[in-house]
Short mmCIF file of C-alpha atoms in Angstrom, two decimals:
data_model
loop_
_atom_site.label_atom_id
_atom_site.label_comp_id
_atom_site.label_asym_id
_atom_site.label_seq_id
_atom_site.Cartn_x
_atom_site.Cartn_y
_atom_site.Cartn_z
CA MET U 1 55.02 10.67 28.14
CA PRO U 2 52.15 8.16 28.48
CA ALA U 3 52.21 4.99 26.46
CA PHE U 4 50.10 4.91 23.33
CA HIS U 5 47.64 2.06 23.59
CA ILE U 6 47.36 -0.48 20.79
CA GLY U 7 44.72 0.71 18.37
CA PRO U 8 42.43 3.73 18.24
CA ARG U 9 39.55 4.36 20.63
CA SER U 10 37.12 3.61 17.80
CA THR U 11 37.29 3.19 14.03
CA PRO U 12 35.97 6.01 11.81
CA GLN U 13 33.59 5.07 9.02
CA VAL U 14 35.96 6.21 6.28
CA ILE U 15 38.66 3.86 7.59
CA LYS U 16 36.22 0.94 7.69
CA VAL U 17 35.16 1.60 4.09
CA LEU U 18 38.74 1.84 2.81
CA ILE U 19 39.75 -1.37 4.57
CA TRP U 20 36.70 -3.33 3.43
CA ILE U 21 37.08 -2.22 -0.19
CA THR U 22 40.77 -3.13 -0.24
CA VAL U 23 40.30 -6.52 1.41
CA ILE U 24 37.33 -7.53 -0.75
CA VAL U 25 38.95 -6.39 -4.00
CA SER U 26 42.29 -8.03 -3.13
CA ILE U 27 40.71 -11.39 -2.27
CA LEU U 28 38.10 -11.58 -5.04
CA SER U 29 40.15 -10.15 -7.93
CA PRO U 30 42.47 -13.17 -8.41
CA MET U 31 39.53 -15.58 -8.49
CA ILE U 32 37.41 -13.46 -10.82
CA THR U 33 40.39 -12.73 -13.06
CA PHE U 34 41.08 -16.45 -13.45
CA SER U 35 37.47 -17.03 -14.50
CA PHE U 36 37.59 -14.18 -17.02
CA HIS U 37 40.76 -15.62 -18.57
CA TYR U 38 39.62 -19.23 -18.56
CA PHE U 39 36.03 -18.86 -19.76
CA PHE U 40 36.02 -15.65 -21.78
CA GLY U 41 39.63 -14.90 -22.68
CA LYS U 42 39.14 -11.37 -21.35
CA LEU U 43 40.98 -9.10 -18.97
CA GLY U 44 39.90 -9.49 -15.36
CA PRO U 45 39.83 -7.09 -12.41
CA SER U 46 43.51 -7.66 -11.63
CA GLN U 47 44.53 -6.24 -15.03
CA LEU U 48 41.84 -3.56 -15.13
CA LEU U 49 42.55 -2.20 -11.65
CA SER U 50 46.36 -2.59 -11.46
CA LEU U 51 48.47 0.28 -12.76
CA SER U 52 50.16 -0.65 -16.04
CA PHE U 53 51.49 0.93 -19.23
CA PHE U 54 49.03 -1.16 -21.22
CA GLY U 55 46.10 0.10 -19.19
CA ILE U 56 47.09 3.77 -19.40
CA LYS U 57 47.64 3.48 -23.16
CA GLN U 58 44.13 2.03 -23.40
CA GLY U 59 42.76 5.04 -21.55
CA TYR U 60 42.27 3.30 -18.19
CA LEU U 61 43.21 6.41 -16.25
CA TRP U 62 41.29 5.17 -13.22
CA GLN U 63 44.21 2.82 -12.58
CA PHE U 64 46.07 5.68 -10.86
CA LEU U 65 43.32 5.56 -8.23
CA THR U 66 42.46 1.86 -8.14
CA TYR U 67 45.87 0.18 -8.00
CA PHE U 68 46.28 0.83 -4.27
CA PHE U 69 42.91 -0.75 -3.49
CA LEU U 70 44.31 -4.02 -4.82
CA GLN U 71 47.08 -5.92 -3.04
CA SER U 72 48.48 -8.49 -5.44
CA SER U 73 51.36 -10.95 -5.37
CA GLY U 74 51.01 -11.82 -9.06
CA VAL U 75 50.39 -15.51 -8.28
CA GLY U 76 46.81 -15.53 -7.06
CA ILE U 77 46.04 -15.68 -3.35
CA SER U 78 49.25 -16.47 -1.50
CA LEU U 79 50.53 -16.28 2.05
CA GLY U 80 52.69 -13.32 1.07
CA LEU U 81 49.65 -11.48 -0.26
CA LEU U 82 47.70 -12.08 2.95
CA ILE U 83 50.59 -10.95 5.16
CA SER U 84 51.13 -7.77 3.12
CA LEU U 85 47.41 -7.05 3.04
CA PHE U 86 47.12 -7.46 6.82
CA PHE U 87 50.16 -5.28 7.49
CA TYR U 88 49.03 -2.38 5.30
CA MET U 89 45.45 -2.51 6.57
CA PHE U 90 46.75 -2.55 10.13
CA LEU U 91 48.74 0.61 9.42
CA LEU U 92 45.70 2.21 7.81
CA TRP U 93 43.52 1.35 10.81
CA PHE U 94 46.06 2.12 13.54
CA ALA U 95 47.49 5.36 12.16
CA GLY U 96 44.66 6.51 9.92
CA SER U 97 41.99 6.49 12.61
CA GLU U 98 43.87 8.99 14.75
CA LEU U 99 44.42 11.27 11.75
CA VAL U 100 40.70 11.21 10.93
CA PHE U 101 39.86 12.11 14.53
CA ARG U 102 42.26 15.06 14.41
CA PHE U 103 41.82 16.43 10.87
CA GLY U 104 38.55 14.97 9.57
CA SER U 105 37.69 12.47 6.84
CA LEU U 106 38.17 14.80 3.87
CA GLN U 107 41.65 15.93 4.90
CA PHE U 108 42.60 12.32 5.56
CA LEU U 109 41.44 11.27 2.09
CA TYR U 110 43.60 13.99 0.56
CA LEU U 111 46.55 12.41 2.34
CA TYR U 112 45.70 8.79 1.55
CA LEU U 113 44.45 9.10 -2.02
CA GLY U 114 47.01 11.75 -2.88
CA GLY U 115 49.83 9.54 -1.61
CA GLY U 116 48.66 6.63 -3.73
CA ILE U 117 48.21 8.73 -6.89
CA PHE U 118 51.54 10.52 -6.47
CA ALA U 119 53.36 7.21 -5.96
CA GLY U 120 51.64 5.80 -9.05
CA LEU U 121 52.84 8.71 -11.17
CA ILE U 122 56.39 8.27 -9.87
CA GLY U 123 56.20 4.53 -10.53
CA MET U 124 55.12 5.13 -14.12
CA LEU U 125 57.95 7.61 -14.63
CA VAL U 126 60.60 5.28 -13.19
CA ALA U 127 59.34 2.32 -15.23
CA TRP U 128 59.30 4.43 -18.40
CA MET U 129 62.84 5.72 -17.81
CA GLY U 130 64.07 2.19 -17.17
CA SER U 131 62.06 0.65 -20.02
CA SER U 132 60.72 -1.91 -17.56
CA TYR U 133 57.37 -3.68 -17.45
CA LEU U 134 54.94 -2.15 -14.99
CA MET U 135 52.08 -3.91 -13.19
CA LEU U 136 51.61 -2.12 -9.89
CA ALA U 137 49.06 -3.27 -7.31
CA THR U 138 49.82 -2.41 -3.69
CA SER U 139 48.46 -0.36 -0.81
CA GLY U 140 51.98 0.23 0.48
CA PRO U 141 52.73 3.80 -0.67
CA ALA U 142 49.38 5.18 0.51
CA ALA U 143 49.66 3.33 3.84
CA TYR U 144 53.17 4.68 4.40
CA ALA U 145 51.96 8.22 3.69
CA VAL U 146 49.44 7.73 6.50
CA LEU U 147 52.09 6.29 8.81
CA VAL U 148 54.36 9.28 8.24
CA GLY U 149 51.49 11.68 8.95
CA TRP U 150 50.71 9.86 12.19
CA CYS U 151 54.37 9.89 13.20
CA MET U 152 54.57 13.64 12.69
CA LEU U 153 51.49 14.09 14.87
CA PHE U 154 52.60 11.73 17.66
CA PRO U 155 56.42 11.53 17.43
CA GLU U 156 57.09 11.17 21.15
CA PHE U 157 54.60 8.45 22.06
CA GLN U 158 56.15 5.34 23.53
CA LEU U 159 55.48 2.10 21.67
CA ALA U 160 56.62 -1.44 22.43
CA LEU U 161 58.46 -3.27 19.66
CA PHE U 162 57.46 -6.95 19.86
CA PHE U 163 55.70 -5.93 23.11
CA VAL U 164 59.14 -5.83 24.82
CA ILE U 165 61.44 -3.08 23.52
CA ARG U 166 60.04 0.37 24.25
CA MET U 167 60.91 3.24 21.92
CA LYS U 168 59.50 6.50 20.67
CA ALA U 169 57.12 6.35 17.73
CA LYS U 170 59.40 8.38 15.47
CA TRP U 171 62.23 5.86 15.83
CA LEU U 172 60.00 2.83 15.34
CA VAL U 173 58.44 4.38 12.23
CA LEU U 174 61.91 5.20 10.91
CA ILE U 175 62.90 1.54 11.34
CA ILE U 176 59.74 0.32 9.58
CA LEU U 177 60.22 2.68 6.65
CA GLY U 178 63.91 1.87 6.38
CA LEU U 179 63.28 -1.87 6.29
CA SER U 180 60.55 -1.40 3.71
CA LEU U 181 62.84 0.62 1.46
CA LEU U 182 65.64 -1.93 1.83
CA SER U 183 63.34 -4.85 1.00
CA SER U 184 62.02 -3.02 -2.07
CA LEU U 185 65.57 -2.83 -3.45
CA SER U 186 65.40 -6.58 -4.11
CA TYR U 187 63.32 -5.74 -7.19
CA GLY U 188 65.78 -4.87 -9.91
CA ASP U 189 63.71 -2.30 -11.81
CA GLY U 190 63.55 0.13 -8.88
CA VAL U 191 59.80 0.75 -9.20
CA PRO U 192 58.83 -0.61 -5.74
CA PHE U 193 61.61 1.41 -4.10
CA PHE U 194 60.63 4.71 -5.70
CA THR U 195 56.89 4.21 -5.22
CA THR U 196 57.47 3.48 -1.54
CA LEU U 197 59.73 6.52 -1.28
CA ALA U 198 57.12 8.64 -3.07
CA GLY U 199 54.46 7.64 -0.54
CA ILE U 200 56.78 8.57 2.32
CA ILE U 201 57.64 11.93 0.76
CA TRP U 202 53.98 12.73 0.09
CA GLY U 203 53.05 11.96 3.68
CA TYR U 204 55.87 14.14 4.97
CA LEU U 205 55.24 17.13 2.70
CA PHE U 206 51.46 17.00 3.10
CA SER U 207 51.73 16.92 6.88
CA LEU U 208 54.37 19.65 6.87
CA ILE U 209 52.67 22.05 4.44
CA VAL U 210 48.94 21.40 4.79
CA TRP U 211 48.70 20.38 8.44
CA LYS U 212 51.63 22.55 9.56
CA LEU U 213 53.13 19.71 11.58
CA PRO U 214 56.83 20.08 12.44
CA THR U 215 59.29 17.39 11.55
CA PRO U 216 59.46 14.82 14.39
CA PHE U 217 63.20 15.19 14.78
CA GLN U 218 63.02 18.88 15.68
CA ARG U 219 61.13 18.17 18.89
CA LYS U 220 62.89 17.57 22.18
#
């Protein structure tokens, strides 16, 4: 099996738009939100776009769609925010481009947007059941849905972990998802864990049912 080169042949327009929106919103929102609080005492973009119980009670139903276009660390612009933003946008670019080439922009958006919305609904349910505070702003679940879809399309491609250790895509993706789920357990309320899991499940079921892709671990 030939090695899968780093990055797609070209970047589809829909991927460029999604990445630019997410990066711009994630970088500008903390600064604009601070100004809104300081000068006007009003809610800023971070509160209006993040998914929260307060927002949904106020009728801000768009938050189910906007929260995954905003990567937030809760403390303004931090190194952790930038690393997370880069990682998720890399996954979107690397895996999403190939899915767009194969299935088209509309089908890809069903996967990406559907994964984010489904994870948001699960996050709200988990937070409500646990009576925990919810302020969700991350591209993670939607990006993982894309990664799972890509893995089911190209499970046997050889990739190099740290440019040294060669392994099949399905095993590398399994490691990435496992580490992400383990790291999300550090948050006591369980919301990050279940939203991440929801994104993974959406990506798997969508690829299995809509795109008719077999599970990677059935192939030989």
